[in-house]
Short mmCIF file of C-alpha atoms in Angstrom, two decimals:
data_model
loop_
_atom_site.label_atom_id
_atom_site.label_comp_id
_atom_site.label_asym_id
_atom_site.label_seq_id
_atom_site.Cartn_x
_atom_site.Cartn_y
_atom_site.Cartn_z
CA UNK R 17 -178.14 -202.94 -32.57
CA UNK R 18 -177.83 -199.88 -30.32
CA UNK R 19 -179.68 -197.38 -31.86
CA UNK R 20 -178.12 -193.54 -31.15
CA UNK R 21 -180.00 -190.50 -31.37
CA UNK R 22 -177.44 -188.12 -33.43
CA UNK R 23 -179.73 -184.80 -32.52
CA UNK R 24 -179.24 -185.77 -29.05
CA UNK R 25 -177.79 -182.82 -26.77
CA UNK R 26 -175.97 -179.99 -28.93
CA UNK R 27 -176.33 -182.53 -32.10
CA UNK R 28 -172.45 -182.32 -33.93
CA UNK R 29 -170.24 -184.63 -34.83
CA UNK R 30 -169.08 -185.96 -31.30
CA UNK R 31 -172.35 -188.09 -30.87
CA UNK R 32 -170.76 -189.22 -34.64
CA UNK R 33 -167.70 -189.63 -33.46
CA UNK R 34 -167.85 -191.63 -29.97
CA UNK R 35 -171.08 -193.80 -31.35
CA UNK R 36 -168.10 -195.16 -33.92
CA UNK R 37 -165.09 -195.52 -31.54
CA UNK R 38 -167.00 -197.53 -29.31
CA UNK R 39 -168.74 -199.46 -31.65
CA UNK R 40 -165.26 -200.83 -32.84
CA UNK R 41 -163.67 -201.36 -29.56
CA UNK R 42 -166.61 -203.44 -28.44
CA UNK R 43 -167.73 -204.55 -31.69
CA UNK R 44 -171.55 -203.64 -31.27
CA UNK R 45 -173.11 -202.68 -34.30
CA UNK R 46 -175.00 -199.00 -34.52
CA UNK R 47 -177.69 -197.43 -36.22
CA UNK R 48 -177.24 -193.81 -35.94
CA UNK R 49 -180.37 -191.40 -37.12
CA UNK R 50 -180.59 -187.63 -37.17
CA UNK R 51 -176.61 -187.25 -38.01
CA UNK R 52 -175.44 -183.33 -37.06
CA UNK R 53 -179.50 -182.55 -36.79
CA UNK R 54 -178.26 -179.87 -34.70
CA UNK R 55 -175.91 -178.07 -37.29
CA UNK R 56 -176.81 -175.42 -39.96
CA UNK R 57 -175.58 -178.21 -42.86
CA UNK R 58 -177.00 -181.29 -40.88
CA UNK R 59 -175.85 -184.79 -42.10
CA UNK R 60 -172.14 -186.09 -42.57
CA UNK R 61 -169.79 -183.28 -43.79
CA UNK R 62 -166.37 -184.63 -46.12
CA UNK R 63 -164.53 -184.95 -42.23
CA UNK R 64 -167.43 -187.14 -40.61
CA UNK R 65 -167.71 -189.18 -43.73
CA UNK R 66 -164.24 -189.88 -44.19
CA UNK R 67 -164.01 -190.97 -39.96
CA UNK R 68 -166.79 -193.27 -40.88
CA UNK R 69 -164.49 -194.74 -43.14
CA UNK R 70 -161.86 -194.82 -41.29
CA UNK R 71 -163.24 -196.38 -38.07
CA UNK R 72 -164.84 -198.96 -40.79
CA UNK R 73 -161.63 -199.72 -42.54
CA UNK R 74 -160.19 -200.83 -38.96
CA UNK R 75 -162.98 -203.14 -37.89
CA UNK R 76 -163.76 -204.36 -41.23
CA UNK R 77 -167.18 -203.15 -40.70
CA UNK R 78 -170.11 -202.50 -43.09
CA UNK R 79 -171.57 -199.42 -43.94
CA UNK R 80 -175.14 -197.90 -45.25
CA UNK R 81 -175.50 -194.44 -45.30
CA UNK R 82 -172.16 -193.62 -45.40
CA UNK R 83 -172.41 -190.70 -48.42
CA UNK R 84 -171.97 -186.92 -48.20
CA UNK R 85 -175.09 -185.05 -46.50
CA UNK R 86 -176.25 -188.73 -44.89
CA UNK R 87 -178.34 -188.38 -41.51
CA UNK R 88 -178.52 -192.19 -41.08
CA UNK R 89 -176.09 -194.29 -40.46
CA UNK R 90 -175.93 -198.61 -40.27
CA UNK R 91 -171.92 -199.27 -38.52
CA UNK R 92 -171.91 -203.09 -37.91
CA UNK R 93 -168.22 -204.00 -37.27
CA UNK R 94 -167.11 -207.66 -38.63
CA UNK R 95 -163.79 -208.32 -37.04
CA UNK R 96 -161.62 -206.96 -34.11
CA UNK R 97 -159.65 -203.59 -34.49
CA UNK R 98 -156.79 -204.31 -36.48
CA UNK R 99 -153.83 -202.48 -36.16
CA UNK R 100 -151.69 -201.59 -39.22
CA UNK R 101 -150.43 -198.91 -41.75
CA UNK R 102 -153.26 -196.77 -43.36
CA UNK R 103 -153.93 -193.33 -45.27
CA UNK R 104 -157.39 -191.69 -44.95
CA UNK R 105 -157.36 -188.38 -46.58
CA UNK R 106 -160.15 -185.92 -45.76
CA UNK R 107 -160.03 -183.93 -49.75
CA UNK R 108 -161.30 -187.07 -51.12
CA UNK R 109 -164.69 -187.47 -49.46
CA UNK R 110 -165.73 -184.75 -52.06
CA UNK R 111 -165.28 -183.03 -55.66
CA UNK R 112 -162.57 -180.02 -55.23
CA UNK R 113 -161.19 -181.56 -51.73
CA UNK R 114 -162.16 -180.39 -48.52
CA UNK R 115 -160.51 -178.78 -45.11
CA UNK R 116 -161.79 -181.16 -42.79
CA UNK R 117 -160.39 -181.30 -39.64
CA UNK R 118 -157.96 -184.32 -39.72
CA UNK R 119 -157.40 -184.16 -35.97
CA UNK R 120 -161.22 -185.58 -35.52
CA UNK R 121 -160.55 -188.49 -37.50
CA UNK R 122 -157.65 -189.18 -35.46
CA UNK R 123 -160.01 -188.99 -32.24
CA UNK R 124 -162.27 -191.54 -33.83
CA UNK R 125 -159.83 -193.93 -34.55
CA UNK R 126 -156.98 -193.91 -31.88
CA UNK R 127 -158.21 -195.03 -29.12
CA UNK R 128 -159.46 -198.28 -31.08
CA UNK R 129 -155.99 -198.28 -32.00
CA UNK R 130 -154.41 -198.09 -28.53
CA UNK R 131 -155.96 -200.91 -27.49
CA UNK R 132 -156.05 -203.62 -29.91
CA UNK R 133 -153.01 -205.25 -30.10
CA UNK R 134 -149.69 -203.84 -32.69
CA UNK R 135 -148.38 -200.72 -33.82
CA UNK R 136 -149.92 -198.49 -35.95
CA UNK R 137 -148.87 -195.93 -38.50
CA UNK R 138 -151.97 -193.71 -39.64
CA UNK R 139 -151.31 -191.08 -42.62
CA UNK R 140 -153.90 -188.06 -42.24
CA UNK R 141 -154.05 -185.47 -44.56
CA UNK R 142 -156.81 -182.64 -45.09
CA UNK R 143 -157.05 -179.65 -42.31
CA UNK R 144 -154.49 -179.56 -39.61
CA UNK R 145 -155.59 -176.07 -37.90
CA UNK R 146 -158.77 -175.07 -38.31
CA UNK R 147 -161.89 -173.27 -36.67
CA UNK R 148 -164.24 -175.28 -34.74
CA UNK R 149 -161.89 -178.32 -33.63
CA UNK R 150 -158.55 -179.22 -32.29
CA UNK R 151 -155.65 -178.25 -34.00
CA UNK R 152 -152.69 -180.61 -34.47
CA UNK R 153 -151.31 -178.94 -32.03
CA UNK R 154 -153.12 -179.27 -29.41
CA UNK R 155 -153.84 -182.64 -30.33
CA UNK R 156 -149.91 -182.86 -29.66
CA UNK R 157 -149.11 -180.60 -26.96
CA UNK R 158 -152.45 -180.90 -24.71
CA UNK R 159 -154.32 -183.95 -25.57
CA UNK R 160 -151.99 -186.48 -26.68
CA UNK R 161 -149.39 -185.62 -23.35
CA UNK R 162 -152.37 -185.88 -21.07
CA UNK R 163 -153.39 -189.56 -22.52
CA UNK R 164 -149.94 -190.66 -21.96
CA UNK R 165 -150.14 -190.45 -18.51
CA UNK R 166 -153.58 -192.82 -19.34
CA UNK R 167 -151.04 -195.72 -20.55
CA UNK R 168 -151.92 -194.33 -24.34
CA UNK R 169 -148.35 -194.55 -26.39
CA UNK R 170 -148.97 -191.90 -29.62
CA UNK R 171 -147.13 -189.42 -31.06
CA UNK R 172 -147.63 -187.51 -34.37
CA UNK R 173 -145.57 -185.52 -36.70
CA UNK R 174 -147.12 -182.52 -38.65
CA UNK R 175 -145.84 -182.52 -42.06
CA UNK R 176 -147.70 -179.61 -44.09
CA UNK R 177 -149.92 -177.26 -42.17
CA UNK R 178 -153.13 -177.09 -43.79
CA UNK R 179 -155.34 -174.14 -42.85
CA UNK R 180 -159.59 -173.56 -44.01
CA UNK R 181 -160.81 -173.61 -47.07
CA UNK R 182 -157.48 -174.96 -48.99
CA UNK R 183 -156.35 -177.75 -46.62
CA UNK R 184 -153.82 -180.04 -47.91
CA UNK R 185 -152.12 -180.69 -44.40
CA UNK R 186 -150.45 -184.01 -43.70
CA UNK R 187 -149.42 -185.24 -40.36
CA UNK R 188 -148.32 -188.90 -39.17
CA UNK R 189 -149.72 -190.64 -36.29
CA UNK R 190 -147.99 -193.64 -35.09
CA UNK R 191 -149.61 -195.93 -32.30
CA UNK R 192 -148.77 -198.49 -29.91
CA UNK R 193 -151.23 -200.77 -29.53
CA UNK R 194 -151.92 -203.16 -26.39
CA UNK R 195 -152.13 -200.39 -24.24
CA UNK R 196 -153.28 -200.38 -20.73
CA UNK R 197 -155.96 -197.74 -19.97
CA UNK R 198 -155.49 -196.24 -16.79
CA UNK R 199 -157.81 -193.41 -14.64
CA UNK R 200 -157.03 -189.75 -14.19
CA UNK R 201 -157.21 -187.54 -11.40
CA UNK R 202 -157.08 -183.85 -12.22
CA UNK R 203 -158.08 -181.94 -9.24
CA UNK R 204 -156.06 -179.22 -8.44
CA UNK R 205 -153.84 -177.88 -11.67
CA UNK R 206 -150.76 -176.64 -9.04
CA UNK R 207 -149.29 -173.55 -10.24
CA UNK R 208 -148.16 -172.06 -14.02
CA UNK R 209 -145.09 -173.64 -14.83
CA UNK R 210 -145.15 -172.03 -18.21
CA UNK R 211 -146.89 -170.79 -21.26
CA UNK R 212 -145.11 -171.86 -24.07
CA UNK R 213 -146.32 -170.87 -27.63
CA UNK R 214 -145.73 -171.09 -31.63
CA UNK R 215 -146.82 -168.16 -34.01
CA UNK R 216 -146.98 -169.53 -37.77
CA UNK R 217 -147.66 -169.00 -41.30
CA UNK R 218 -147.36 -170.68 -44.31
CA UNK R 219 -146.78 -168.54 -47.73
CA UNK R 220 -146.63 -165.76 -45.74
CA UNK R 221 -144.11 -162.95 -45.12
CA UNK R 222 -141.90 -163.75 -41.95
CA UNK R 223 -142.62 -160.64 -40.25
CA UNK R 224 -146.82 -161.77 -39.22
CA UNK R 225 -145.64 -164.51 -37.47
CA UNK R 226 -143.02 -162.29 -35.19
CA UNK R 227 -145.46 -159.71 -34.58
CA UNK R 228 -147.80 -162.29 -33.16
CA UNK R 229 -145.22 -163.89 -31.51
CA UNK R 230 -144.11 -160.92 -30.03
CA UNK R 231 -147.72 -159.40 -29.15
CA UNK R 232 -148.60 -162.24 -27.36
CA UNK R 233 -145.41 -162.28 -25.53
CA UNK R 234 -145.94 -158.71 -24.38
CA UNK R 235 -149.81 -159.45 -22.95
CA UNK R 236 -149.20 -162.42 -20.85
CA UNK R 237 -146.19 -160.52 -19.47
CA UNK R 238 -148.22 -157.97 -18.24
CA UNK R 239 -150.19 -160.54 -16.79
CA UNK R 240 -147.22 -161.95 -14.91
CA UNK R 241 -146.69 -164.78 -16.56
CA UNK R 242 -144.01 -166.89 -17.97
CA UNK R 243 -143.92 -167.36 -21.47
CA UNK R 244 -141.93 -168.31 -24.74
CA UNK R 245 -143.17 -167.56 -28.41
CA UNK R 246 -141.72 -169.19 -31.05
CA UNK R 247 -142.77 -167.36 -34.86
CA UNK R 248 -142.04 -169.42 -37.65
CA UNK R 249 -142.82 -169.72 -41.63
CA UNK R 250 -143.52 -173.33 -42.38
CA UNK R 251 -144.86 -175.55 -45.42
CA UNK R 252 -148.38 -175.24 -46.63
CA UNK R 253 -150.34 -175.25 -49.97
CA UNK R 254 -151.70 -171.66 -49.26
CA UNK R 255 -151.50 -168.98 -47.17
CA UNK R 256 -152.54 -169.15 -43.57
CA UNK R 257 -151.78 -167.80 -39.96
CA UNK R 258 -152.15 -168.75 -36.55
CA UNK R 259 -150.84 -168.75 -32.94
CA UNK R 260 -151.15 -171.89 -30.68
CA UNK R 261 -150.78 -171.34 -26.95
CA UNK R 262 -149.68 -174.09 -24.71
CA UNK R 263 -150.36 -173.19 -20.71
CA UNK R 264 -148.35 -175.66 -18.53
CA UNK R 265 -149.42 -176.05 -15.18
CA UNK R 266 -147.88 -178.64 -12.43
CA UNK R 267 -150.88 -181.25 -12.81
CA UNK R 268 -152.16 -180.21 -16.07
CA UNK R 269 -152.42 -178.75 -19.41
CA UNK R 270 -154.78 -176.42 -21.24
CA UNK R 271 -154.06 -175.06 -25.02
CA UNK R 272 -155.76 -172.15 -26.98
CA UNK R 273 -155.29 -170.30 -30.44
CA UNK R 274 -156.07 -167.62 -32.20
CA UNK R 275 -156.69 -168.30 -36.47
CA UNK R 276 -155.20 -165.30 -39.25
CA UNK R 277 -157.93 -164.20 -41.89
CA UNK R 278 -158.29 -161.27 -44.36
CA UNK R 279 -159.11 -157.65 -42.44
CA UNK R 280 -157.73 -158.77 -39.22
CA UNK R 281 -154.22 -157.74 -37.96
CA UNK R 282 -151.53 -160.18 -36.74
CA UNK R 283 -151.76 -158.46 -33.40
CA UNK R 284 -155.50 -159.34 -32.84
CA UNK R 285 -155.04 -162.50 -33.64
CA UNK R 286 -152.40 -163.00 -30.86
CA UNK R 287 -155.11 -161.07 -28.73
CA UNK R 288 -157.49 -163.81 -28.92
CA UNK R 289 -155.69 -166.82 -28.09
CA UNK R 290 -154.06 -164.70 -25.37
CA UNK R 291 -157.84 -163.67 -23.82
CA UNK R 292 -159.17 -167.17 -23.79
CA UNK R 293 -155.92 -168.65 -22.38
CA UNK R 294 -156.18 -165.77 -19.62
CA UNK R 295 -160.01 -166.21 -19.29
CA UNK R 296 -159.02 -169.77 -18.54
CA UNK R 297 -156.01 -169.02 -16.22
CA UNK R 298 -158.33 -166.91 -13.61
CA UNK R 299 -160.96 -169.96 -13.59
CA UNK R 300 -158.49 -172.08 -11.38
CA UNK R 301 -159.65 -174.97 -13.05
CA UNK R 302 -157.17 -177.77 -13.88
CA UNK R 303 -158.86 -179.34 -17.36
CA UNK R 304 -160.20 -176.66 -20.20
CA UNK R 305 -163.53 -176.81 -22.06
CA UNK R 306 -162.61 -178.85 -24.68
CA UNK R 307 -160.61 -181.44 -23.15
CA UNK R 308 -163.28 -181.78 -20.43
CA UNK R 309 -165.34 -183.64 -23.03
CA UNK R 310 -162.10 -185.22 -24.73
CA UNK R 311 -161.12 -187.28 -21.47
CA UNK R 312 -164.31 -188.69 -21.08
CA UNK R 313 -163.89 -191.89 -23.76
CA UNK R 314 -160.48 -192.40 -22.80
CA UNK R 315 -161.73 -192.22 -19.18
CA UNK R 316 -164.70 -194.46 -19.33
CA UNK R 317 -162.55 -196.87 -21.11
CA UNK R 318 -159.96 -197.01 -18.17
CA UNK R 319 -159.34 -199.66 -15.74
CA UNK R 320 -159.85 -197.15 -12.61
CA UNK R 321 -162.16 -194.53 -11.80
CA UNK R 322 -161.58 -190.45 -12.93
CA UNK R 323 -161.92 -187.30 -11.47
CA UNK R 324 -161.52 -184.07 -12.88
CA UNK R 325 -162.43 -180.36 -12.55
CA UNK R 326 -163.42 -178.65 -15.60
CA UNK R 327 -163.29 -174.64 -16.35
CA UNK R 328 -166.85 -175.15 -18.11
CA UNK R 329 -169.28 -177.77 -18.50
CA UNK R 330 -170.54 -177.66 -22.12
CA UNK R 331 -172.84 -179.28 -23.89
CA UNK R 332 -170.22 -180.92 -25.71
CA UNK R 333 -169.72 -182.44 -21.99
CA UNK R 334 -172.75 -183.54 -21.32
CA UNK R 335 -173.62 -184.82 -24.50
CA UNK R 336 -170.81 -186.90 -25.08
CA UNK R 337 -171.63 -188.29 -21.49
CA UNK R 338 -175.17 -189.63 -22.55
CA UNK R 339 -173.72 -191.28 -25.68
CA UNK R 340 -170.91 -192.83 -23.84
CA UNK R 341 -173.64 -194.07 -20.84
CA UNK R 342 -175.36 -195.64 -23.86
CA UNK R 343 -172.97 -198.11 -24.03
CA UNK R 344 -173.15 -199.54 -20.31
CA UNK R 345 -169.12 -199.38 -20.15
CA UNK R 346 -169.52 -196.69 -17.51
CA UNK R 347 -171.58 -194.77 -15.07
CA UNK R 348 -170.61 -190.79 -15.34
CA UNK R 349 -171.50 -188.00 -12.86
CA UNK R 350 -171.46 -184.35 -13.74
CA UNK R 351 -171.90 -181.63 -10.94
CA UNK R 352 -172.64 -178.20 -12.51
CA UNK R 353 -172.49 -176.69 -9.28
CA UNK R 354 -168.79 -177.88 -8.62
CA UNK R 355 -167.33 -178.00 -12.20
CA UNK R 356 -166.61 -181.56 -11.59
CA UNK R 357 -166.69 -185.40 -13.46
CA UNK R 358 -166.82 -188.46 -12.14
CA UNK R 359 -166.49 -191.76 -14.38
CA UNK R 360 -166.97 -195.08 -12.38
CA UNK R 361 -167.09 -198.06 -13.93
CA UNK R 362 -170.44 -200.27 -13.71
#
């Protein structure tokens, strides 16, 4: 049994996370102690207990530990991934439902998916754009685009926008499975094709979303860059706001957003996806913080080396490299001093 160390490095979820898509795709059972040790409410929160189900349910795998507020964890998967048609909803994993971020379930469990053999339909519902995770869209627009070029075949369909505390979001994922794992080079990002965007709220008036829109328009203009807003009201349980910025370079893709809450204007909101995406722009990097640490499973998985330049390198980065190096699938180098990854295989 490999035995993980969940306080490891910055101590979240991702050491959660990883530890369980690996342990289905190569079927090695886990024992995972210290779960979130890092994190103000350590132990598995309702979106790290219900991926725990979920990457169990598709390995046929059995569980101890697996209850709200667990920091130990037994994962021994019984059977190959199987694909097929399944629901896992984030608002049941506790009394009065939950926002949980629905897009890190989906992390756990497609590239498991990808690669065993059929399609897959997964239902998700819970959060679809909240703080402290990807948002469906960028799940969409950054991550899921970049893994194509991988050999990974997904594509999901956002439903009902679900926003913190209320959730209730749905989106579809659907899968090909069999899939072919190639490398990725991401070196130099070429230049700024675009910056496309979409302001939203749900159960809001119509004019929020335009003045974000329309903010955010006006700042990366003055910046000299191309860019296209879209505002829109679309369906949610509750009220919620939020602009999701999509920069589109010749090699790459990077996405940022900016979250609506009480005392803040519509225009400030736009002002902080608009400052990180620019922060990012002026780094000449090709890959952005987050998916720096996103490409690395995908990556060590692949059939051919990767190389990458990041904008950052986190802990999130680093940390998900030890876990993944745990597993003996892959040998990966990190240069702080050049922004760079290298995944070779051993």
């Amino acid at each position: 049994m490999i035995e993980i160390d969940g306080s490891y490095g910055e101590g979240g979820g991702q050491v959660l996370r990883t530890s369980l898509s690996l342990a289905a795709i190569t079927g090695e059972p886990i024992r995972i102690a210290g779960i979130r040790a890092g994190r103000k409410k350590p132990g598995l929160a309702p979106q790290h207990l219900t991926a725990v189900r979920a990457a169990a349910r598709i390995c046929n795998a059995h569980l101890r530990g697996d209850a709200l507020g667990s920091m130990q964890l037994e994962f021994i998967p019984s059977s190959p991934v199987q694909a097929g048609i399944y629901t896992f909803d984030v608002s049941k994993a506790q009394p009065g439902g939950s926002a949980g971020a629905i897009a890190l379930i989906l992390q756990t469990i497609l590239l498991p998916l990808a690669l065993a053999p059929g399609n897959s339909r997964v239902t998700l519902k819970g959060g679809t754009h909240v703080n402290f995770s990807p948002t469906v869209t960028y799940i969409e627009q950054v991550y899921l685009r970049i893994l194509q070029r991988m050999g990974v075949e997904a594509k999901v369909k956002l439903g009902a926008w679900g926003w913190y505390p209320q959730g209730g979001g749905e989106i579809e994922l659907q899968v090909s499975g069999g899939c072919q794992l190639g490398g990725i080079n991401l070196w130099e990002r070429g230049d700024l094709h675009q910056v496309r965007g979409v302001a939203v709220v749900t159960e809001l008036p119509s004019h929020i979303p335009q003045r974000m829109a329309n903010r955010a328009e006006n700042l990366l203009r003055e910046a000299h860059l191309k860019v296209a807003v879209k505002a829109s009201r679309e369906k949610g349980v509750a009220p919620g706001a939020g602009i999701f910025l999509t920069a589109e370079y010749q090699n790459s893709l990077a996405g940022f957003g900016g979250f609506g809450r009480l005392q803040l204007s519509a225009e400030t909101v736009a002002e902080i996806a608009c400052q990180q995406l620019l922060e990012f722009h002026h780094t000449g990097a090709p890959v952005d913080e987050h998916l720096a640490d996103q490409l690395l499973l995908p990556a060590a998985l692949a059939s051919q080396e990767s190389h990458y330049r990041v904008a950052q390198v986190s802990s999130h980065l680093t940390t998900n490299a030890g876990v993944i190096q745990q597993f003996g699938l892959a040998q990966i180098a990190i240069d702080e001093a050049e922004n760079s990854v290298s995944v070779m295989h051993l």
